[in-house]
Coordinates of C-alpha atoms in Angstrom, one line a residue:
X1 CA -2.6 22.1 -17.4
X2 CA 0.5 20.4 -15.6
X3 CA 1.8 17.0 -15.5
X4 CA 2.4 17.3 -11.5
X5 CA 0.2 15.6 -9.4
X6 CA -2.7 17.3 -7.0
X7 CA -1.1 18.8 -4.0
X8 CA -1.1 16.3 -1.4
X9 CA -1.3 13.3 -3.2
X10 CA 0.1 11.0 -6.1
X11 CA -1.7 9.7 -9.2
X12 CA -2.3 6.2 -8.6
X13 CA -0.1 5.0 -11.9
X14 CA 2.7 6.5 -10.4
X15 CA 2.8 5.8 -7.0
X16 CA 5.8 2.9 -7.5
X17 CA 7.4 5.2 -9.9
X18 CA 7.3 7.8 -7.0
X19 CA 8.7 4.8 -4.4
X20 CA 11.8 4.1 -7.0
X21 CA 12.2 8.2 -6.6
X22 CA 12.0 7.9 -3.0
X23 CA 14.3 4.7 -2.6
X24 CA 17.2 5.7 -4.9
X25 CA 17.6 9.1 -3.1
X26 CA 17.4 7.1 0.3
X27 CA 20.4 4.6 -1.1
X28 CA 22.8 7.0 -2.5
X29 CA 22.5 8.7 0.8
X30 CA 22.9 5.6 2.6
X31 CA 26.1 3.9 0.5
X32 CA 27.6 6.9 0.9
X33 CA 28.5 6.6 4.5
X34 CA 30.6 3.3 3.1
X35 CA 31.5 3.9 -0.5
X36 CA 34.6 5.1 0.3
X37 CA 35.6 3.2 2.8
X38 CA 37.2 0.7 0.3
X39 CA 38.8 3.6 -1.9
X40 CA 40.2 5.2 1.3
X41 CA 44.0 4.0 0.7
X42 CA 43.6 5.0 -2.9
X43 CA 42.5 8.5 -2.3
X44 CA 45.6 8.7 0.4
X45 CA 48.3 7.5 -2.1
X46 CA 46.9 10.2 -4.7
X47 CA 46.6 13.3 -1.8
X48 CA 49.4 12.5 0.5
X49 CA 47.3 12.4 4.0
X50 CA 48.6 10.5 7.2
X51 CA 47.2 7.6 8.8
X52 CA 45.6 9.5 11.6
X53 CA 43.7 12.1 9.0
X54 CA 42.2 9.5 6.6
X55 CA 39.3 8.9 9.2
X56 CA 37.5 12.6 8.5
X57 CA 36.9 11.5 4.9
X58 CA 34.3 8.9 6.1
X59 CA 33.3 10.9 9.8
X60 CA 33.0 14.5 7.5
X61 CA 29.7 12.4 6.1
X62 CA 28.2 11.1 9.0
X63 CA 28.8 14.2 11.5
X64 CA 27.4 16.5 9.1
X65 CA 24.5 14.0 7.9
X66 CA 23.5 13.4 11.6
X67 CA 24.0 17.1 13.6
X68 CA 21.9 18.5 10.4
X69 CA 19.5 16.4 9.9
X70 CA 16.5 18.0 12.6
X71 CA 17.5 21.2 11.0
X72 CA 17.3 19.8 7.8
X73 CA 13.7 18.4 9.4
X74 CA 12.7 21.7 10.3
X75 CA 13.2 23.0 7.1
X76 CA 11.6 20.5 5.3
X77 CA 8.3 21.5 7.1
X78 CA 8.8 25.0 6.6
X79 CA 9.8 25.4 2.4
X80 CA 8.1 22.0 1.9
X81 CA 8.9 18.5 1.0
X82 CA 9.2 18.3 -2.4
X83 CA 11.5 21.5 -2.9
X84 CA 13.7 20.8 0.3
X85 CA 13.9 17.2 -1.2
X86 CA 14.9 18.9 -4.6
X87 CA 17.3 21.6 -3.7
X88 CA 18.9 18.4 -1.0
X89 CA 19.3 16.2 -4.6
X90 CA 21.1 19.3 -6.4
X91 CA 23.3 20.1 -3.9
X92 CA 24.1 16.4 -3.1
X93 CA 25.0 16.5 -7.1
X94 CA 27.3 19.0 -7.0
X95 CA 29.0 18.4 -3.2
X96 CA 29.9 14.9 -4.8
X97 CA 31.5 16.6 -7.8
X98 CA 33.4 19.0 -5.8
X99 CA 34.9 16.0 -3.2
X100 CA 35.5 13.8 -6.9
X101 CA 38.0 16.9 -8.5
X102 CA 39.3 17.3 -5.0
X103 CA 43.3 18.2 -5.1
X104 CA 43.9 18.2 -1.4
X105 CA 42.6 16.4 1.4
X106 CA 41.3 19.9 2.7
X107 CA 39.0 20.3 -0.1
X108 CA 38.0 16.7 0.3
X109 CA 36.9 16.9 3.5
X110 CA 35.1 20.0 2.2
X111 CA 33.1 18.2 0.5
X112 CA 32.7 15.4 2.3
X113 CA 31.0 17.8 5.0
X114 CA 28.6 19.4 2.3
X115 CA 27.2 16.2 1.2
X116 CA 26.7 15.0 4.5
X117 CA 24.8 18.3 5.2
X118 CA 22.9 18.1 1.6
X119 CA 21.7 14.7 2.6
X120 CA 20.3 16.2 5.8
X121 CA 18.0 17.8 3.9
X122 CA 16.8 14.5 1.5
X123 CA 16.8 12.3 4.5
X124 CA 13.9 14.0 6.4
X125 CA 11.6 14.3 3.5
X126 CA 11.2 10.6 2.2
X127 CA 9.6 9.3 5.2
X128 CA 7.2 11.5 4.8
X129 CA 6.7 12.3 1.1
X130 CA 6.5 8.4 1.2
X131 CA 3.6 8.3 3.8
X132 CA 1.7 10.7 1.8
X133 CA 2.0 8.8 -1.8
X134 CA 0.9 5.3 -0.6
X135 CA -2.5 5.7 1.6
X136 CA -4.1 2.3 1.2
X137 CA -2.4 0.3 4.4
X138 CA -2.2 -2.7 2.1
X139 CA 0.3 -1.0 -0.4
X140 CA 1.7 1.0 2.3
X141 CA 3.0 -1.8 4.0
X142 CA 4.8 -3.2 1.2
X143 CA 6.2 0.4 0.5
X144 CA 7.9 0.2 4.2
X145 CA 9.1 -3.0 3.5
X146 CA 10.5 -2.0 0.2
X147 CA 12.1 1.4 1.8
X148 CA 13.4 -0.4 4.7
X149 CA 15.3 -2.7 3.0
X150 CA 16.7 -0.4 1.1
X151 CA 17.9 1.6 3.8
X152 CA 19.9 -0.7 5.7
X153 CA 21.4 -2.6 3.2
X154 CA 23.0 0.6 1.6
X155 CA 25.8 0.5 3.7
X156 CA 26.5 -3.0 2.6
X157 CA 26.1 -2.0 -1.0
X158 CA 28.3 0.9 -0.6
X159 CA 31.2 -1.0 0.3
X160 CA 30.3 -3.1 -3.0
X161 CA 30.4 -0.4 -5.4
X162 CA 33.5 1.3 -3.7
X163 CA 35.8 -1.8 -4.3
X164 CA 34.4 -2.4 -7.7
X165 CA 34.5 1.7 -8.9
X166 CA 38.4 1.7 -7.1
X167 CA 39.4 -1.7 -8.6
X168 CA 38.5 -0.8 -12.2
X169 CA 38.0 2.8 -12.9
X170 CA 39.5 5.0 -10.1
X171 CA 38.7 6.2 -6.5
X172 CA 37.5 9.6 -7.6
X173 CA 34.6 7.5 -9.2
X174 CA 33.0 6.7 -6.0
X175 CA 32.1 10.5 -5.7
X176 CA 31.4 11.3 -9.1
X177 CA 28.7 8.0 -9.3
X178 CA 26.4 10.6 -7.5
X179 CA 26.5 13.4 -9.9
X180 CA 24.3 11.1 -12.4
X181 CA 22.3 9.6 -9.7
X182 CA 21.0 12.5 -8.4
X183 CA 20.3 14.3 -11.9
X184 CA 18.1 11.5 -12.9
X185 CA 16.3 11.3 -9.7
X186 CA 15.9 14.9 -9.8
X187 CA 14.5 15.1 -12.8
X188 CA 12.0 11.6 -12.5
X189 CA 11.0 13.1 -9.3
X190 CA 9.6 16.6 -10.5
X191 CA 7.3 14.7 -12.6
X192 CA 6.0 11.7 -9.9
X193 CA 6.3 12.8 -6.4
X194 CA 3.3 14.7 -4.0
X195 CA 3.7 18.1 -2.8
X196 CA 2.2 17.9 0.3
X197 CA 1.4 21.1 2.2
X198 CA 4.0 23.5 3.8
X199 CA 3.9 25.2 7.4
X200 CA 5.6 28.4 7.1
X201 CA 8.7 29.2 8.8
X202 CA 8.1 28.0 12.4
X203 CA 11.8 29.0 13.3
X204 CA 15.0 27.9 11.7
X205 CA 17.2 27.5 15.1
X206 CA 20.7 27.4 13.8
X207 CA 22.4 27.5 17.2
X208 CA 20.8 24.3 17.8
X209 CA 22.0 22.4 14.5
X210 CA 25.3 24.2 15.7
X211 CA 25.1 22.5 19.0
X212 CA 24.0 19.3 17.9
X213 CA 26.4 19.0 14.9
X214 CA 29.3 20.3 17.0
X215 CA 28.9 18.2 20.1
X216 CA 28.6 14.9 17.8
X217 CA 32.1 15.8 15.9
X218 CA 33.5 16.1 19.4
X219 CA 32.2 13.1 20.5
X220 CA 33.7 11.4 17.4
X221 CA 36.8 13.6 18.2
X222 CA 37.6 12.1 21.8
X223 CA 37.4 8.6 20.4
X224 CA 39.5 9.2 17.5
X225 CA 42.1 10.3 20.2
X226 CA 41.2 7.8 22.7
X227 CA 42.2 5.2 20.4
X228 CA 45.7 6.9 19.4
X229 CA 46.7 7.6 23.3
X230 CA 44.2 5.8 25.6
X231 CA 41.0 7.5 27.1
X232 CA 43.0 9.1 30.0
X233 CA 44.5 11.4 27.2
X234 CA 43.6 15.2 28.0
X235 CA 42.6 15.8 24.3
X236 CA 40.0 12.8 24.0
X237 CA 39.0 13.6 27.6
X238 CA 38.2 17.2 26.8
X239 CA 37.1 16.2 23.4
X240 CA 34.3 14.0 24.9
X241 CA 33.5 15.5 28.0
X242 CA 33.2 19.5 25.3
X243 CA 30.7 17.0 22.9
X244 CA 28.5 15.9 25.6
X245 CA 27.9 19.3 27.6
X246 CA 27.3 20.3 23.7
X247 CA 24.9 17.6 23.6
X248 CA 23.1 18.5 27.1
X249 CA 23.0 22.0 25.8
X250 CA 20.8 21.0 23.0
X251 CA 18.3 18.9 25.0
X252 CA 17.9 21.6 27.5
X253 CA 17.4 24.4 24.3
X254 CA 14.7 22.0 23.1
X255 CA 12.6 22.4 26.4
X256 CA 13.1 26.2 26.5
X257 CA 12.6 27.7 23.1
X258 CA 9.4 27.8 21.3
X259 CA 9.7 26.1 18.2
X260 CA 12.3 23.6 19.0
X261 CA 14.4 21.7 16.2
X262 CA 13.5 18.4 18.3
X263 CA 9.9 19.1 20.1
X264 CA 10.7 16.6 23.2
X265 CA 6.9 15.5 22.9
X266 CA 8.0 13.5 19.7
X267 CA 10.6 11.2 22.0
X268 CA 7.4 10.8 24.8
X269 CA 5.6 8.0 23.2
X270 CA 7.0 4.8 24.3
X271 CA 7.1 3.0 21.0
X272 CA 8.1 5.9 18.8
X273 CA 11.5 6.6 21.4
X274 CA 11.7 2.8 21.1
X275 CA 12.2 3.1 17.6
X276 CA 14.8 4.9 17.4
X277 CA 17.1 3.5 19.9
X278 CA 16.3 0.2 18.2
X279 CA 17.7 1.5 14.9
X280 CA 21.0 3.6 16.1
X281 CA 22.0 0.3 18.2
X282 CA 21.1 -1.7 15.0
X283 CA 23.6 0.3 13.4
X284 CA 26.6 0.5 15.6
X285 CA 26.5 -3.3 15.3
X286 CA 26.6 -3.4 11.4
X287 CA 29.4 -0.8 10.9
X288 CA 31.0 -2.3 13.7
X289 CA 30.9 -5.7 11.4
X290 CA 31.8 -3.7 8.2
X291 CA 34.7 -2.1 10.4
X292 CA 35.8 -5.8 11.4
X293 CA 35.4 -7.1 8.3
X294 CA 36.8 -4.8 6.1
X295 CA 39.8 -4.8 7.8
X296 CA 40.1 -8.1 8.6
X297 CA 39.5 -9.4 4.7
X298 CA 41.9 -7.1 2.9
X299 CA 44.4 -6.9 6.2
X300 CA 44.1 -10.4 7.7
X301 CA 43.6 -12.5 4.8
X302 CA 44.5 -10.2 2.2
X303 CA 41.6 -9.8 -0.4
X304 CA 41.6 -7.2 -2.7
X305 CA 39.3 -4.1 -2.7
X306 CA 36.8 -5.9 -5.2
X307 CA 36.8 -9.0 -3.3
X308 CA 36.2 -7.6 -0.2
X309 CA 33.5 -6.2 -1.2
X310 CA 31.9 -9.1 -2.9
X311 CA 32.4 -11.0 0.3
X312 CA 30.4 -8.6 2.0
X313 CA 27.3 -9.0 -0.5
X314 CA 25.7 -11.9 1.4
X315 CA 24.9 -9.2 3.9
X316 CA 23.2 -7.1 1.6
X317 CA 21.1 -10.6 -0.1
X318 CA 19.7 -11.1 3.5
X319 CA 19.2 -8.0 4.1
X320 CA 16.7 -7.0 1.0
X321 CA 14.8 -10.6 1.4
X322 CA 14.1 -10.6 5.2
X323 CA 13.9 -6.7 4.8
X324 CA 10.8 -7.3 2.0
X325 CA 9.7 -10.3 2.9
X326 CA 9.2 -9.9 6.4
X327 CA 8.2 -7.0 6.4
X328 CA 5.8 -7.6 3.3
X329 CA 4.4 -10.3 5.4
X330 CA 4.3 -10.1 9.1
X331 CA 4.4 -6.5 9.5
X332 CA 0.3 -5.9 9.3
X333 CA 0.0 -9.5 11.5
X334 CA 2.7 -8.9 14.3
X335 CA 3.6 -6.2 17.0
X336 CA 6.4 -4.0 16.2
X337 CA 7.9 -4.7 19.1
X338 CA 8.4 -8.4 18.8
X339 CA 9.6 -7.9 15.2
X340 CA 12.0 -4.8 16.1
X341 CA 13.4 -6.5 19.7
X342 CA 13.8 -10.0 17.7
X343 CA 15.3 -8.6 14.9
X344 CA 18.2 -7.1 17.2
X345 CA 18.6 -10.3 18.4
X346 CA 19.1 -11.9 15.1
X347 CA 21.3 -9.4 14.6
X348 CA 23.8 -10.4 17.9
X349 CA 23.7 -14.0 17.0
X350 CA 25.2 -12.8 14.1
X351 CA 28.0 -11.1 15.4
X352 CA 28.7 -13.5 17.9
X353 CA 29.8 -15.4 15.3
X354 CA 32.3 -13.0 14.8
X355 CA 33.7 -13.0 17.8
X356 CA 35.0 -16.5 17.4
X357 CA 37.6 -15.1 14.5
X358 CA 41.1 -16.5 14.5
X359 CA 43.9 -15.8 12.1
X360 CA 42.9 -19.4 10.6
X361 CA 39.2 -18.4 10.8
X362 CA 37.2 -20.0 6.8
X363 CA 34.7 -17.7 5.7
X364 CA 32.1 -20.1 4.7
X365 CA 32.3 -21.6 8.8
X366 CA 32.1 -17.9 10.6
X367 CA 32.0 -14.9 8.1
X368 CA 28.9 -15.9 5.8
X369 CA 26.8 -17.1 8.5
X370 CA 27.5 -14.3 10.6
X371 CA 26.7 -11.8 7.7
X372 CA 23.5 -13.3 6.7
X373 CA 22.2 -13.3 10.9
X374 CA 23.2 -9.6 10.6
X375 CA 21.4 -9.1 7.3
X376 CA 18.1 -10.7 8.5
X377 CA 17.8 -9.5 11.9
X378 CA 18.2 -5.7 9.9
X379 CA 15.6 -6.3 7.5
X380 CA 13.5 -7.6 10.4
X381 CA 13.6 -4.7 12.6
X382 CA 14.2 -1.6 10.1
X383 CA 10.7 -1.9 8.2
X384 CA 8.5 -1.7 11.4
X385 CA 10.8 0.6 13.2
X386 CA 10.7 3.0 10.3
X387 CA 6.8 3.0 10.0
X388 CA 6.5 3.0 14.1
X389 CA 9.0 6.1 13.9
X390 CA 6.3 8.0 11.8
X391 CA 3.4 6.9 13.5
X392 CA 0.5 9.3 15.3
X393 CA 2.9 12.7 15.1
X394 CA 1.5 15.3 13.3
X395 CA 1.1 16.8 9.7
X396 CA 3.4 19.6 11.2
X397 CA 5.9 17.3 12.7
X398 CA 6.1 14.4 10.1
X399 CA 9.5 15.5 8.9
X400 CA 11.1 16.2 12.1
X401 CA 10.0 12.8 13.1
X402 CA 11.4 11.5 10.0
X403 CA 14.6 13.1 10.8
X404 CA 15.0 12.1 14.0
X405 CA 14.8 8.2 13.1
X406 CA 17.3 9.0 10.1
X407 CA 19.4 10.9 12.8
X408 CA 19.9 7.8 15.0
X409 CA 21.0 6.0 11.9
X410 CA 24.2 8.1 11.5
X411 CA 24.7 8.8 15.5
X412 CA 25.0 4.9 15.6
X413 CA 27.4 4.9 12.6
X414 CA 29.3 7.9 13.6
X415 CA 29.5 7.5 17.2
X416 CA 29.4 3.2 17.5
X417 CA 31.7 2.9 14.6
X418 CA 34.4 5.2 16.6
X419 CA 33.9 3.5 19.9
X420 CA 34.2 0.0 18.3
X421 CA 37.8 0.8 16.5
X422 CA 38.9 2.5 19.9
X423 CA 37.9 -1.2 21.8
X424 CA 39.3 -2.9 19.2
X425 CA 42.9 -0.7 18.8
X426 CA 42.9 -1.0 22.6
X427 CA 42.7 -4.9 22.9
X428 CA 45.1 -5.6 20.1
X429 CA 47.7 -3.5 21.8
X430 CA 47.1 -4.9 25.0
X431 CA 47.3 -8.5 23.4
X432 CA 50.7 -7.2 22.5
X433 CA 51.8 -6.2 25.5
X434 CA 50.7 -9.1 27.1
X435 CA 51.7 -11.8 25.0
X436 CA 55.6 -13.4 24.0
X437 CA 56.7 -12.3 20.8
X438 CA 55.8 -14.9 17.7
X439 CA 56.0 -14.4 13.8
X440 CA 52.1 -14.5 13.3
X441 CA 51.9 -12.5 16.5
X442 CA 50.4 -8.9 15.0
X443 CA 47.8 -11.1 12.8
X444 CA 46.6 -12.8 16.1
X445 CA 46.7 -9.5 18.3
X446 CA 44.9 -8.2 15.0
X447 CA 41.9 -10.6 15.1
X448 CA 41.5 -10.4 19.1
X449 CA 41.0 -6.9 18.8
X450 CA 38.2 -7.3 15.8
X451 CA 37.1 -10.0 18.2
X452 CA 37.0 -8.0 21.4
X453 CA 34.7 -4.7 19.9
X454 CA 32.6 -7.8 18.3
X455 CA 31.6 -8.9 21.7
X456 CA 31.1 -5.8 22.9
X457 CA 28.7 -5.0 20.3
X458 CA 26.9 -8.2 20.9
X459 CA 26.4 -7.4 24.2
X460 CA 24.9 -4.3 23.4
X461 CA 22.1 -5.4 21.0
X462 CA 21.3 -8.0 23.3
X463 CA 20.7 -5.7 26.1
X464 CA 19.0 -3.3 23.8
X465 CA 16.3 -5.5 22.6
X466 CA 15.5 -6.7 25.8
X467 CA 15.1 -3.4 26.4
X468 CA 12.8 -2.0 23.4
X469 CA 10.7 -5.3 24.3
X470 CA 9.8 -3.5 27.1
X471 CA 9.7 -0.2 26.0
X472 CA 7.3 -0.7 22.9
X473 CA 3.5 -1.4 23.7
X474 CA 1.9 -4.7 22.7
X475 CA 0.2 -3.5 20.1
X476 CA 0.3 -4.5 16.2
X477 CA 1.1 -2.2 13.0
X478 CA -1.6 0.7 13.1
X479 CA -4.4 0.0 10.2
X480 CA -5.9 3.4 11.3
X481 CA -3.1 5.3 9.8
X482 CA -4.1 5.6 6.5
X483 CA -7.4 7.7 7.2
X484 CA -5.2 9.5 9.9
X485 CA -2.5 11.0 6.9
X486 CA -5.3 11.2 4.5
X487 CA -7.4 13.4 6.5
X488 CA -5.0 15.5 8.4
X489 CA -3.5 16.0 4.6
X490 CA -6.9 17.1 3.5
X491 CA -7.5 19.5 6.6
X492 CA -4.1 21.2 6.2
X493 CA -4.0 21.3 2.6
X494 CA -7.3 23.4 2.4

């Protein structure tokens, strides 16, 4: 006899231990995008890296995390669930060990990159391994709501734990955190989560994870150098014009090769595409605030790393409660779409807030209301867009699916994130340029540049969610889902 449950399915006392599972791989994953965000000037004083190279210790993550993660998909369906979630948790481990004894920014960046590419291969599997543990639409729902707000407030949490890890034990801490979190999750997991049933190798296309991952690090690239020289500049020109014939190469391999890493029949239904464009605008609007913020805190008004990162909590609080309770309650009773489109524009009333910042701006009049907008128009729109991402595809597809809607998380990061600090290096030089010299003048061309990409992000969610309002069908959460996994489970298992 064995302690593991029935293929397929989870022992009904250990369901929630199985979401714990589930949720702590999903927030180490998730913090890590920001964790070291706070810890970056530390890190630089100890490996004596320039200005213009500290940005690949945070875009080595998300690159890898994003361009891997339909591979990471793929594989998932073809060695299974559980062990690709596994060997994604080890590897994770030991990637954060190797970037935490780092001596050079090389070796860093090393393995910066490898845990970004690890957690391509968690990411895809907990969308799924968690539709397969909870069947009854009642707990399912609360799972979501659970999940979701996990996953978007780990960036806010991330930024947390960096300044507090920094501030009192050192930077190399905030890589070496993982090591213990993924050994115990490993090892809880063996003995809680489903095994549900594997598909074979249906084709491991690496030239597509190669096209995908490289034309999203150009991308990122051209607006690195856009915002040191101006987008006229031949290498963030060629940069981004390389990155998106890279990225048209991909699309057009999809709709030519048999087993595609992205079948393009996953992106046809309406609310499903919706989904994901919800989420990865979602995103580039709250690292675009932790961007702002970040800098404007510990630069403008001159918090430390701890405090910064406790200012940025109230984010995270809003976050978890709308995320659960939201989710936990008008999820089965409303249309996705009217939760996922008003959620996004929650979310730009937040940061319109921002956009009124001045040198002389308090943080209790603009900062906290704008972070607790942000925070409950994510927890809104993340539960339902998660569950609609997953919704109606296939036994065979569920973890491609699942990748793709963890993909647009980190193209939103990666690519919104680089676009908002070119806009916002851009309008603080032109301020510069264009306004009389003045003692406080940097800090004020400083905060019109924060306040510039603010609005432009604003605008964008806006548009967006007009936009998914149409795109999404009136219809509400699916109560047919349940018998759905559980019989397609039961067919493909036997």
């Amino acid at each position: 006899m064995t302690d593991a449950p029935p293929t397929g399915e989870t022992r009904p006392e250990r369901r929630w231990f199985a979401l714990a599972v589930i949720a702590s791989a999903q927030l180490m994953t998730a913090l890590d995008a920001t964790i070291v965000n706070i810890a970056l000037p530390s890190a630089q004083r100890a490996l004596q890296f320039s200005d213009a190279q500290r940005q690949w210790v945070v875009t080595a993550y998300t690159v890898c995390f994003a361009g891997l993660l339909l591979f990471g998909g793929r594989v998932a369906d073809a060695v299974g669930r559980r062990r690709s979630f596994q060997i994604g948790l080890a590897g994770f481990g030991l990637a954060s060990l190797l970037a935490g004894l780092a001596p050079t920014l090389p070796v860093l960046i090393a393995g910066r990159a490898l845990q970004g590419a690890f957690a391509a291969l968690i990411a895809p599997t907990v969308l799924s391994l968690l539709a397969v543990t909870f069947t009854d639409q009642r707990e399912r729902t609360r799972a979501f709501a659970i999940y979701g707000a996990v996953a978007s407030s780990g960036a806010a949490a991330g930024l947390l734990a960096g300044g507090v890890l920094t501030a009192y034990l050192d930077w190399r801490w905030c890589l070496f955190v993982n090591v213990a979190i993924s050994g115990a999750v490993l090892a809880v997991g063996r003995m809680v989560l489903p095994d549900p049933p594997r598909f074979g190798a249906a084709g491991l296309d690496v030239a597509s994870a190669v096209l995908a991952t490289g034309g999203l690090a150009a991308v990122v690239l051209g607006c690195s150098q856009a915002a040191a020289g101006g987008w006229a500049q031949p290498t963030a020109f060629g940069a981004l014009l390389g990155g998106l014939a890279m990225v048209a190469a991909f699309v057009l391999r999809q709709a030519r090769i048999p087993s595609p890493l992205l079948p393009l029949r996953i992106l046809a239904d309406r609310g499903r595409a919706g989904a994901y464009l919800a989420v990865a605008t979602a995103v580039v609007g709250a690292f675009g605030m932790f961007l702002i913020l970040t800098f404007h805190l510990q630069v403008v008004l001159h918090y430390s790393p701890v405090r910064t990162g406790l200012a940025l909590l109230p984010m995270t609080l809003a976050n978890a409660l709308s995320g659960y309770q939201l989710g936990n309650r008008l999820m089965p009773r409303l249309s996705p779409r009217i939760l996922i489109a008003g959620g996004l524009l929650v979310a730009a009333s937040g940061l319109a807030f921002i956009t009124q910042l001045t040198p002389d701006s308090g943080y209790v009049a603009t900062i906290l209301p704008a972070q607790v907008l942000i925070g409950a128009g994510m927890g809104a729109l993340f539960p339902s867009a998660f569950q609609l991402a997953i919704h109606g595809v296939t036994q065979q597809d569920a973890g491609v699916a699942s990748a793709v809607i963890n993909a647009a998380t980190q193209v939103g990061s990666s690519i919104g994130t680089a676009i908002l600090n070119t806009l916002a290096v851009t309008a603080t030089a032109t301020y510069l340029a264009t306004h009389p010299t003045a003692p406080s003048l940097h800090r004020a061309a400083l905060v019109h540049g924060y306040a510039t990409a603010t609005a432009w992000a604003t605008g964008l969610l806006a548009a967006i969610a007009v936009l998914v309002y149409l795109l999404i069908p009136a219809r509400r959460q699916p109560t047919e889902h349940k018998q759905t996994t559980h019989a397609q489970t039961t067919k493909e298992g036997s």
